[in-house]
Amino acid sequence: GDAVKIPVVPSPWELYAGDPAALSVRLIVDGEPADLSEYEGWRAQWRTMPGATDAVDLVVDADAVADGVLVVHVAGADTDAVTGRVRSGVWDLQAVLGGDSRTFVRGSTTWRKDVTR
């Protein structure tokens, strides 16, 4: 069986106003990196809460997906104190296999306003 519970729920992802951020996740199954290369359509979104309509698409780097590594990026413009939309909320990471969507990672974000402006 899986050695990791999916979806993975990491600690809250702390975002700092105006700074770009990246979160790397490595999925391990039975003690080995999970080869997820058969999955496609990797995507991640952030929202204030699961049912909200304020989705922000996040960039997913799936270049090392064969080694179970996925990196989710938030642009600094998206966390900006004045013009950004990403704040404290929730996000998840999904992919598709055979027409079925699967959530691999879900979590929350905390947002802090910057001091130097």
PDB file of N, CA, C and O in Angstrom, residues 26-95:
ATOM      1  N   ARG A  26       7.869  16.326  -2.494  1.00  0.00           N
ATOM      2  CA  ARG A  26       8.361  15.051  -3.031  1.00  0.00           C
ATOM      3  C   ARG A  26       7.482  13.938  -2.481  1.00  0.00           C
ATOM      4  O   ARG A  26       7.390  13.758  -1.272  1.00  0.00           O
ATOM      5  N   LEU A  27       6.827  13.214  -3.370  1.00  0.00           N
ATOM      6  CA  LEU A  27       5.941  12.132  -2.967  1.00  0.00           C
ATOM      7  C   LEU A  27       6.699  10.810  -2.968  1.00  0.00           C
ATOM      8  O   LEU A  27       7.343  10.452  -3.953  1.00  0.00           O
ATOM      9  N   ILE A  28       6.610  10.103  -1.858  1.00  0.00           N
ATOM     10  CA  ILE A  28       7.294   8.827  -1.666  1.00  0.00           C
ATOM     11  C   ILE A  28       6.242   7.743  -1.481  1.00  0.00           C
ATOM     12  O   ILE A  28       5.324   7.890  -0.675  1.00  0.00           O
ATOM     13  N   VAL A  29       6.357   6.661  -2.228  1.00  0.00           N
ATOM     14  CA  VAL A  29       5.459   5.517  -2.087  1.00  0.00           C
ATOM     15  C   VAL A  29       6.307   4.283  -1.818  1.00  0.00           C
ATOM     16  O   VAL A  29       7.258   3.995  -2.564  1.00  0.00           O
ATOM     17  N   ASP A  30       5.981   3.560  -0.752  1.00  0.00           N
ATOM     18  CA  ASP A  30       6.732   2.361  -0.347  1.00  0.00           C
ATOM     19  C   ASP A  30       8.232   2.633  -0.248  1.00  0.00           C
ATOM     20  O   ASP A  30       9.056   1.826  -0.669  1.00  0.00           O
ATOM     21  N   GLY A  31       8.583   3.809   0.274  1.00  0.00           N
ATOM     22  CA  GLY A  31       9.977   4.157   0.504  1.00  0.00           C
ATOM     23  C   GLY A  31      10.736   4.638  -0.718  1.00  0.00           C
ATOM     24  O   GLY A  31      11.917   4.948  -0.636  1.00  0.00           O
ATOM     25  N   GLU A  32      10.075   4.716  -1.847  1.00  0.00           N
ATOM     26  CA  GLU A  32      10.721   5.153  -3.087  1.00  0.00           C
ATOM     27  C   GLU A  32      10.006   6.379  -3.651  1.00  0.00           C
ATOM     28  O   GLU A  32       8.794   6.513  -3.490  1.00  0.00           O
ATOM     29  N   PRO A  33      10.745   7.255  -4.358  1.00  0.00           N
ATOM     30  CA  PRO A  33      10.077   8.385  -5.012  1.00  0.00           C
ATOM     31  C   PRO A  33       9.005   7.874  -5.971  1.00  0.00           C
ATOM     32  O   PRO A  33       9.232   6.919  -6.717  1.00  0.00           O
ATOM     33  N   ALA A  34       7.832   8.472  -5.924  1.00  0.00           N
ATOM     34  CA  ALA A  34       6.712   8.049  -6.767  1.00  0.00           C
ATOM     35  C   ALA A  34       6.902   8.565  -8.185  1.00  0.00           C
ATOM     36  O   ALA A  34       7.052   9.762  -8.392  1.00  0.00           O
ATOM     37  N   ASP A  35       6.931   7.665  -9.165  1.00  0.00           N
ATOM     38  CA  ASP A  35       6.999   8.068 -10.570  1.00  0.00           C
ATOM     39  C   ASP A  35       5.589   8.423 -11.017  1.00  0.00           C
ATOM     40  O   ASP A  35       4.746   7.561 -11.221  1.00  0.00           O
ATOM     41  N   LEU A  36       5.337   9.719 -11.154  1.00  0.00           N
ATOM     42  CA  LEU A  36       4.012  10.210 -11.516  1.00  0.00           C
ATOM     43  C   LEU A  36       3.961  10.677 -12.964  1.00  0.00           C
ATOM     44  O   LEU A  36       3.086  11.449 -13.347  1.00  0.00           O
ATOM     45  N   SER A  37       4.906  10.202 -13.783  1.00  0.00           N
ATOM     46  CA  SER A  37       5.017  10.696 -15.157  1.00  0.00           C
ATOM     47  C   SER A  37       3.832  10.307 -16.035  1.00  0.00           C
ATOM     48  O   SER A  37       3.624  10.910 -17.084  1.00  0.00           O
ATOM     49  N   GLU A  38       3.028   9.322 -15.620  1.00  0.00           N
ATOM     50  CA  GLU A  38       1.860   8.975 -16.432  1.00  0.00           C
ATOM     51  C   GLU A  38       0.709   9.970 -16.243  1.00  0.00           C
ATOM     52  O   GLU A  38      -0.217  10.006 -17.031  1.00  0.00           O
ATOM     53  N   TYR A  39       0.794  10.794 -15.201  1.00  0.00           N
ATOM     54  CA  TYR A  39      -0.223  11.827 -14.988  1.00  0.00           C
ATOM     55  C   TYR A  39       0.065  13.022 -15.883  1.00  0.00           C
ATOM     56  O   TYR A  39       1.213  13.290 -16.230  1.00  0.00           O
ATOM     57  N   GLU A  40      -0.989  13.747 -16.243  1.00  0.00           N
ATOM     58  CA  GLU A  40      -0.830  14.931 -17.095  1.00  0.00           C
ATOM     59  C   GLU A  40      -1.742  16.047 -16.590  1.00  0.00           C
ATOM     60  O   GLU A  40      -2.547  15.843 -15.682  1.00  0.00           O
ATOM     61  N   GLY A  41      -1.579  17.209 -17.193  1.00  0.00           N
ATOM     62  CA  GLY A  41      -2.446  18.330 -16.834  1.00  0.00           C
ATOM     63  C   GLY A  41      -2.254  18.808 -15.410  1.00  0.00           C
ATOM     64  O   GLY A  41      -3.219  19.196 -14.752  1.00  0.00           O
ATOM     65  N   TRP A  42      -1.017  18.823 -14.916  1.00  0.00           N
ATOM     66  CA  TRP A  42      -0.743  19.287 -13.550  1.00  0.00           C
ATOM     67  C   TRP A  42      -1.196  20.736 -13.422  1.00  0.00           C
ATOM     68  O   TRP A  42      -0.876  21.580 -14.260  1.00  0.00           O
ATOM     69  N   ARG A  43      -1.955  21.021 -12.366  1.00  0.00           N
ATOM     70  CA  ARG A  43      -2.400  22.394 -12.128  1.00  0.00           C
ATOM     71  C   ARG A  43      -2.647  22.604 -10.645  1.00  0.00           C
ATOM     72  O   ARG A  43      -2.952  21.666  -9.899  1.00  0.00           O
ATOM     73  N   ALA A  44      -2.498  23.840 -10.239  1.00  0.00           N
ATOM     74  CA  ALA A  44      -2.724  24.221  -8.843  1.00  0.00           C
ATOM     75  C   ALA A  44      -3.469  25.546  -8.838  1.00  0.00           C
ATOM     76  O   ALA A  44      -3.261  26.399  -9.703  1.00  0.00           O
ATOM     77  N   GLN A  45      -4.336  25.701  -7.828  1.00  0.00           N
ATOM     78  CA  GLN A  45      -5.071  26.952  -7.661  1.00  0.00           C
ATOM     79  C   GLN A  45      -5.105  27.329  -6.189  1.00  0.00           C
ATOM     80  O   GLN A  45      -5.094  26.470  -5.313  1.00  0.00           O
ATOM     81  N   TRP A  46      -5.180  28.639  -5.972  1.00  0.00           N
ATOM     82  CA  TRP A  46      -5.344  29.207  -4.640  1.00  0.00           C
ATOM     83  C   TRP A  46      -6.705  29.897  -4.592  1.00  0.00           C
ATOM     84  O   TRP A  46      -7.150  30.496  -5.580  1.00  0.00           O
ATOM     85  N   ARG A  47      -7.367  29.827  -3.430  1.00  0.00           N
ATOM     86  CA  ARG A  47      -8.629  30.530  -3.194  1.00  0.00           C
ATOM     87  C   ARG A  47      -8.683  30.969  -1.726  1.00  0.00           C
ATOM     88  O   ARG A  47      -7.982  30.410  -0.887  1.00  0.00           O
ATOM     89  N   THR A  48      -9.554  31.907  -1.414  1.00  0.00           N
ATOM     90  CA  THR A  48      -9.700  32.320  -0.017  1.00  0.00           C
ATOM     91  C   THR A  48     -10.287  31.199   0.824  1.00  0.00           C
ATOM     92  O   THR A  48      -9.964  31.046   1.995  1.00  0.00           O
ATOM     93  N   MET A  49     -11.171  30.382   0.219  1.00  0.00           N
ATOM     94  CA  MET A  49     -11.748  29.200   0.869  1.00  0.00           C
ATOM     95  C   MET A  49     -12.180  28.264  -0.252  1.00  0.00           C
ATOM     96  O   MET A  49     -12.338  28.699  -1.397  1.00  0.00           O
ATOM     97  N   PRO A  50     -12.379  26.966   0.034  1.00  0.00           N
ATOM     98  CA  PRO A  50     -12.658  26.012  -1.040  1.00  0.00           C
ATOM     99  C   PRO A  50     -13.798  26.396  -1.983  1.00  0.00           C
ATOM    100  O   PRO A  50     -13.695  26.208  -3.189  1.00  0.00           O
ATOM    101  N   GLY A  51     -14.882  26.955  -1.481  1.00  0.00           N
ATOM    102  CA  GLY A  51     -16.016  27.274  -2.332  1.00  0.00           C
ATOM    103  C   GLY A  51     -15.966  28.635  -2.992  1.00  0.00           C
ATOM    104  O   GLY A  51     -16.870  28.991  -3.742  1.00  0.00           O
ATOM    105  N   ALA A  52     -14.913  29.407  -2.742  1.00  0.00           N
ATOM    106  CA  ALA A  52     -14.819  30.770  -3.266  1.00  0.00           C
ATOM    107  C   ALA A  52     -14.617  30.785  -4.782  1.00  0.00           C
ATOM    108  O   ALA A  52     -14.109  29.830  -5.362  1.00  0.00           O
ATOM    109  N   THR A  53     -15.010  31.882  -5.405  1.00  0.00           N
ATOM    110  CA  THR A  53     -14.857  32.020  -6.857  1.00  0.00           C
ATOM    111  C   THR A  53     -13.611  32.813  -7.239  1.00  0.00           C
ATOM    112  O   THR A  53     -13.405  33.105  -8.409  1.00  0.00           O
ATOM    113  N   ASP A  54     -12.768  33.139  -6.264  1.00  0.00           N
ATOM    114  CA  ASP A  54     -11.606  34.008  -6.486  1.00  0.00           C
ATOM    115  C   ASP A  54     -10.337  33.248  -6.858  1.00  0.00           C
ATOM    116  O   ASP A  54      -9.254  33.605  -6.434  1.00  0.00           O
ATOM    117  N   ALA A  55     -10.421  32.222  -7.669  1.00  0.00           N
ATOM    118  CA  ALA A  55      -9.271  31.368  -7.970  1.00  0.00           C
ATOM    119  C   ALA A  55      -8.125  32.129  -8.623  1.00  0.00           C
ATOM    120  O   ALA A  55      -8.324  32.963  -9.499  1.00  0.00           O
ATOM    121  N   VAL A  56      -6.911  31.812  -8.170  1.00  0.00           N
ATOM    122  CA  VAL A  56      -5.683  32.292  -8.798  1.00  0.00           C
ATOM    123  C   VAL A  56      -4.916  31.048  -9.236  1.00  0.00           C
ATOM    124  O   VAL A  56      -4.634  30.162  -8.418  1.00  0.00           O
ATOM    125  N   ASP A  57      -4.623  30.957 -10.526  1.00  0.00           N
ATOM    126  CA  ASP A  57      -3.851  29.826 -11.029  1.00  0.00           C
ATOM    127  C   ASP A  57      -2.391  29.985 -10.613  1.00  0.00           C
ATOM    128  O   ASP A  57      -1.798  31.059 -10.799  1.00  0.00           O
ATOM    129  N   LEU A  58      -1.817  28.916 -10.059  1.00  0.00           N
ATOM    130  CA  LEU A  58      -0.420  28.903  -9.668  1.00  0.00           C
ATOM    131  C   LEU A  58       0.370  28.134 -10.721  1.00  0.00           C
ATOM    132  O   LEU A  58      -0.180  27.274 -11.413  1.00  0.00           O
ATOM    133  N   VAL A  59       1.648  28.430 -10.848  1.00  0.00           N
ATOM    134  CA  VAL A  59       2.499  27.752 -11.824  1.00  0.00           C
ATOM    135  C   VAL A  59       3.014  26.461 -11.210  1.00  0.00           C
ATOM    136  O   VAL A  59       3.517  26.453 -10.086  1.00  0.00           O
ATOM    137  N   VAL A  60       2.890  25.350 -11.953  1.00  0.00           N
ATOM    138  CA  VAL A  60       3.370  24.055 -11.492  1.00  0.00           C
ATOM    139  C   VAL A  60       4.540  23.630 -12.362  1.00  0.00           C
ATOM    140  O   VAL A  60       4.427  23.555 -13.581  1.00  0.00           O
ATOM    141  N   ASP A  61       5.670  23.338 -11.720  1.00  0.00           N
ATOM    142  CA  ASP A  61       6.849  22.803 -12.402  1.00  0.00           C
ATOM    143  C   ASP A  61       6.841  21.297 -12.176  1.00  0.00           C
ATOM    144  O   ASP A  61       7.068  20.829 -11.060  1.00  0.00           O
ATOM    145  N   ALA A  62       6.553  20.551 -13.244  1.00  0.00           N
ATOM    146  CA  ALA A  62       6.493  19.095 -13.155  1.00  0.00           C
ATOM    147  C   ALA A  62       7.667  18.443 -13.881  1.00  0.00           C
ATOM    148  O   ALA A  62       7.596  17.280 -14.256  1.00  0.00           O
ATOM    149  N   ASP A  63       8.780  19.172 -14.053  1.00  0.00           N
ATOM    150  CA  ASP A  63       9.937  18.645 -14.773  1.00  0.00           C
ATOM    151  C   ASP A  63      10.522  17.397 -14.119  1.00  0.00           C
ATOM    152  O   ASP A  63      11.064  16.534 -14.811  1.00  0.00           O
ATOM    153  N   ALA A  64      10.436  17.278 -12.790  1.00  0.00           N
ATOM    154  CA  ALA A  64      11.007  16.125 -12.077  1.00  0.00           C
ATOM    155  C   ALA A  64       9.916  15.184 -11.566  1.00  0.00           C
ATOM    156  O   ALA A  64      10.115  14.462 -10.584  1.00  0.00           O
ATOM    157  N   VAL A  65       8.774  15.156 -12.265  1.00  0.00           N
ATOM    158  CA  VAL A  65       7.641  14.351 -11.808  1.00  0.00           C
ATOM    159  C   VAL A  65       7.971  12.855 -11.798  1.00  0.00           C
ATOM    160  O   VAL A  65       7.408  12.094 -11.011  1.00  0.00           O
ATOM    161  N   ALA A  66       8.895  12.402 -12.624  1.00  0.00           N
ATOM    162  CA  ALA A  66       9.289  10.989 -12.625  1.00  0.00           C
ATOM    163  C   ALA A  66       9.969  10.610 -11.311  1.00  0.00           C
ATOM    164  O   ALA A  66      10.001   9.435 -10.939  1.00  0.00           O
ATOM    165  N   ASP A  67      10.511  11.613 -10.607  1.00  0.00           N
ATOM    166  CA  ASP A  67      11.131  11.396  -9.293  1.00  0.00           C
ATOM    167  C   ASP A  67      10.193  11.801  -8.159  1.00  0.00           C
ATOM    168  O   ASP A  67      10.634  11.948  -7.013  1.00  0.00           O
ATOM    169  N   GLY A  68       8.923  12.024  -8.472  1.00  0.00           N
ATOM    170  CA  GLY A  68       7.938  12.374  -7.456  1.00  0.00           C
ATOM    171  C   GLY A  68       8.032  13.799  -6.960  1.00  0.00           C
ATOM    172  O   GLY A  68       7.451  14.143  -5.942  1.00  0.00           O
ATOM    173  N   VAL A  69       8.763  14.660  -7.683  1.00  0.00           N
ATOM    174  CA  VAL A  69       8.976  16.034  -7.237  1.00  0.00           C
ATOM    175  C   VAL A  69       8.129  16.996  -8.067  1.00  0.00           C
ATOM    176  O   VAL A  69       8.167  16.976  -9.295  1.00  0.00           O
ATOM    177  N   LEU A  70       7.379  17.830  -7.366  1.00  0.00           N
ATOM    178  CA  LEU A  70       6.567  18.869  -7.984  1.00  0.00           C
ATOM    179  C   LEU A  70       6.851  20.172  -7.254  1.00  0.00           C
ATOM    180  O   LEU A  70       7.010  20.184  -6.034  1.00  0.00           O
ATOM    181  N   VAL A  71       6.933  21.263  -8.001  1.00  0.00           N
ATOM    182  CA  VAL A  71       7.190  22.562  -7.400  1.00  0.00           C
ATOM    183  C   VAL A  71       6.062  23.507  -7.814  1.00  0.00           C
ATOM    184  O   VAL A  71       5.772  23.657  -8.997  1.00  0.00           O
ATOM    185  N   VAL A  72       5.435  24.115  -6.808  1.00  0.00           N
ATOM    186  CA  VAL A  72       4.346  25.065  -7.055  1.00  0.00           C
ATOM    187  C   VAL A  72       4.886  26.465  -6.783  1.00  0.00           C
ATOM    188  O   VAL A  72       5.529  26.698  -5.753  1.00  0.00           O
ATOM    189  N   HIS A  73       4.633  27.387  -7.709  1.00  0.00           N
ATOM    190  CA  HIS A  73       5.153  28.753  -7.620  1.00  0.00           C
ATOM    191  C   HIS A  73       4.027  29.766  -7.493  1.00  0.00           C
ATOM    192  O   HIS A  73       2.995  29.639  -8.154  1.00  0.00           O
ATOM    193  N   VAL A  74       4.275  30.787  -6.669  1.00  0.00           N
ATOM    194  CA  VAL A  74       3.403  31.954  -6.581  1.00  0.00           C
ATOM    195  C   VAL A  74       4.253  33.156  -6.971  1.00  0.00           C
ATOM    196  O   VAL A  74       5.327  33.371  -6.399  1.00  0.00           O
ATOM    197  N   ALA A  75       3.790  33.923  -7.934  1.00  0.00           N
ATOM    198  CA  ALA A  75       4.523  35.106  -8.375  1.00  0.00           C
ATOM    199  C   ALA A  75       4.435  36.210  -7.332  1.00  0.00           C
ATOM    200  O   ALA A  75       3.418  36.338  -6.631  1.00  0.00           O
ATOM    201  N   GLY A  76       5.482  37.025  -7.237  1.00  0.00           N
ATOM    202  CA  GLY A  76       5.486  38.147  -6.306  1.00  0.00           C
ATOM    203  C   GLY A  76       4.335  39.105  -6.571  1.00  0.00           C
ATOM    204  O   GLY A  76       3.756  39.675  -5.641  1.00  0.00           O
ATOM    205  N   ALA A  77       3.979  39.286  -7.833  1.00  0.00           N
ATOM    206  CA  ALA A  77       2.861  40.180  -8.167  1.00  0.00           C
ATOM    207  C   ALA A  77       1.556  39.669  -7.563  1.00  0.00           C
ATOM    208  O   ALA A  77       0.678  40.453  -7.210  1.00  0.00           O
ATOM    209  N   ASP A  78       1.434  38.343  -7.412  1.00  0.00           N
ATOM    210  CA  ASP A  78       0.203  37.774  -6.849  1.00  0.00           C
ATOM    211  C   ASP A  78       0.117  37.941  -5.337  1.00  0.00           C
ATOM    212  O   ASP A  78      -0.961  37.826  -4.760  1.00  0.00           O
ATOM    213  N   THR A  79       1.254  38.190  -4.672  1.00  0.00           N
ATOM    214  CA  THR A  79       1.247  38.374  -3.211  1.00  0.00           C
ATOM    215  C   THR A  79       1.408  39.833  -2.806  1.00  0.00           C
ATOM    216  O   THR A  79       1.433  40.149  -1.630  1.00  0.00           O
ATOM    217  N   ASP A  80       1.526  40.715  -3.796  1.00  0.00           N
ATOM    218  CA  ASP A  80       1.753  42.134  -3.523  1.00  0.00           C
ATOM    219  C   ASP A  80       0.691  42.696  -2.579  1.00  0.00           C
ATOM    220  O   ASP A  80      -0.496  42.367  -2.685  1.00  0.00           O
ATOM    221  N   ALA A  81       1.120  43.558  -1.664  1.00  0.00           N
ATOM    222  CA  ALA A  81       0.225  44.106  -0.642  1.00  0.00           C
ATOM    223  C   ALA A  81      -0.900  44.958  -1.237  1.00  0.00           C
ATOM    224  O   ALA A  81      -2.002  45.000  -0.691  1.00  0.00           O
ATOM    225  N   VAL A  82      -0.648  45.620  -2.357  1.00  0.00           N
ATOM    226  CA  VAL A  82      -1.652  46.518  -2.929  1.00  0.00           C
ATOM    227  C   VAL A  82      -2.425  45.851  -4.071  1.00  0.00           C
ATOM    228  O   VAL A  82      -3.651  45.860  -4.095  1.00  0.00           O
ATOM    229  N   THR A  83      -1.706  45.269  -5.015  1.00  0.00           N
ATOM    230  CA  THR A  83      -2.354  44.762  -6.230  1.00  0.00           C
ATOM    231  C   THR A  83      -2.518  43.245  -6.251  1.00  0.00           C
ATOM    232  O   THR A  83      -3.238  42.726  -7.099  1.00  0.00           O
ATOM    233  N   GLY A  84      -1.876  42.517  -5.360  1.00  0.00           N
ATOM    234  CA  GLY A  84      -1.941  41.057  -5.377  1.00  0.00           C
ATOM    235  C   GLY A  84      -3.268  40.516  -4.894  1.00  0.00           C
ATOM    236  O   GLY A  84      -4.018  41.194  -4.187  1.00  0.00           O
ATOM    237  N   ARG A  85      -3.570  39.273  -5.275  1.00  0.00           N
ATOM    238  CA  ARG A  85      -4.819  38.640  -4.876  1.00  0.00           C
ATOM    239  C   ARG A  85      -4.598  37.496  -3.885  1.00  0.00           C
ATOM    240  O   ARG A  85      -5.522  37.102  -3.181  1.00  0.00           O
ATOM    241  N   VAL A  86      -3.408  36.908  -3.870  1.00  0.00           N
ATOM    242  CA  VAL A  86      -3.162  35.756  -2.996  1.00  0.00           C
ATOM    243  C   VAL A  86      -2.881  36.227  -1.579  1.00  0.00           C
ATOM    244  O   VAL A  86      -1.993  37.042  -1.341  1.00  0.00           O
ATOM    245  N   ARG A  87      -3.645  35.724  -0.655  1.00  0.00           N
ATOM    246  CA  ARG A  87      -3.535  36.076   0.768  1.00  0.00           C
ATOM    247  C   ARG A  87      -3.633  34.780   1.574  1.00  0.00           C
ATOM    248  O   ARG A  87      -3.366  33.708   1.055  1.00  0.00           O
ATOM    249  N   SER A  88      -4.072  34.862   2.810  1.00  0.00           N
ATOM    250  CA  SER A  88      -4.325  33.656   3.590  1.00  0.00           C
ATOM    251  C   SER A  88      -5.516  32.942   2.962  1.00  0.00           C
ATOM    252  O   SER A  88      -6.504  33.577   2.596  1.00  0.00           O
ATOM    253  N   GLY A  89      -5.392  31.637   2.800  1.00  0.00           N
ATOM    254  CA  GLY A  89      -6.451  30.879   2.149  1.00  0.00           C
ATOM    255  C   GLY A  89      -6.074  29.422   2.003  1.00  0.00           C
ATOM    256  O   GLY A  89      -5.365  28.867   2.848  1.00  0.00           O
ATOM    257  N   VAL A  90      -6.528  28.808   0.906  1.00  0.00           N
ATOM    258  CA  VAL A  90      -6.292  27.387   0.661  1.00  0.00           C
ATOM    259  C   VAL A  90      -5.821  27.178  -0.783  1.00  0.00           C
ATOM    260  O   VAL A  90      -6.067  28.007  -1.650  1.00  0.00           O
ATOM    261  N   TRP A  91      -5.156  26.053  -1.009  1.00  0.00           N
ATOM    262  CA  TRP A  91      -4.693  25.722  -2.358  1.00  0.00           C
ATOM    263  C   TRP A  91      -4.634  24.199  -2.493  1.00  0.00           C
ATOM    264  O   TRP A  91      -4.644  23.476  -1.500  1.00  0.00           O
ATOM    265  N   ASP A  92      -4.615  23.735  -3.740  1.00  0.00           N
ATOM    266  CA  ASP A  92      -4.354  22.318  -3.962  1.00  0.00           C
ATOM    267  C   ASP A  92      -3.674  22.118  -5.310  1.00  0.00           C
ATOM    268  O   ASP A  92      -3.581  23.038  -6.122  1.00  0.00           O
ATOM    269  N   LEU A  93      -3.179  20.899  -5.496  1.00  0.00           N
ATOM    270  CA  LEU A  93      -2.416  20.509  -6.682  1.00  0.00           C
ATOM    271  C   LEU A  93      -3.026  19.230  -7.222  1.00  0.00           C
ATOM    272  O   LEU A  93      -3.154  18.251  -6.478  1.00  0.00           O
ATOM    273  N   GLN A  94      -3.419  19.252  -8.491  1.00  0.00           N
ATOM    274  CA  GLN A  94      -4.094  18.110  -9.092  1.00  0.00           C
ATOM    275  C   GLN A  94      -3.482  17.747 -10.437  1.00  0.00           C
ATOM    276  O   GLN A  94      -2.817  18.565 -11.068  1.00  0.00           O
ATOM    277  N   ALA A  95      -3.753  16.503 -10.857  1.00  0.00           N
ATOM    278  CA  ALA A  95      -3.367  16.030 -12.182  1.00  0.00           C
ATOM    279  C   ALA A  95      -4.421  15.036 -12.646  1.00  0.00           C
ATOM    280  O   ALA A  95      -5.285  14.615 -11.877  1.00  0.00           O
TER     281      ALA A  95
END
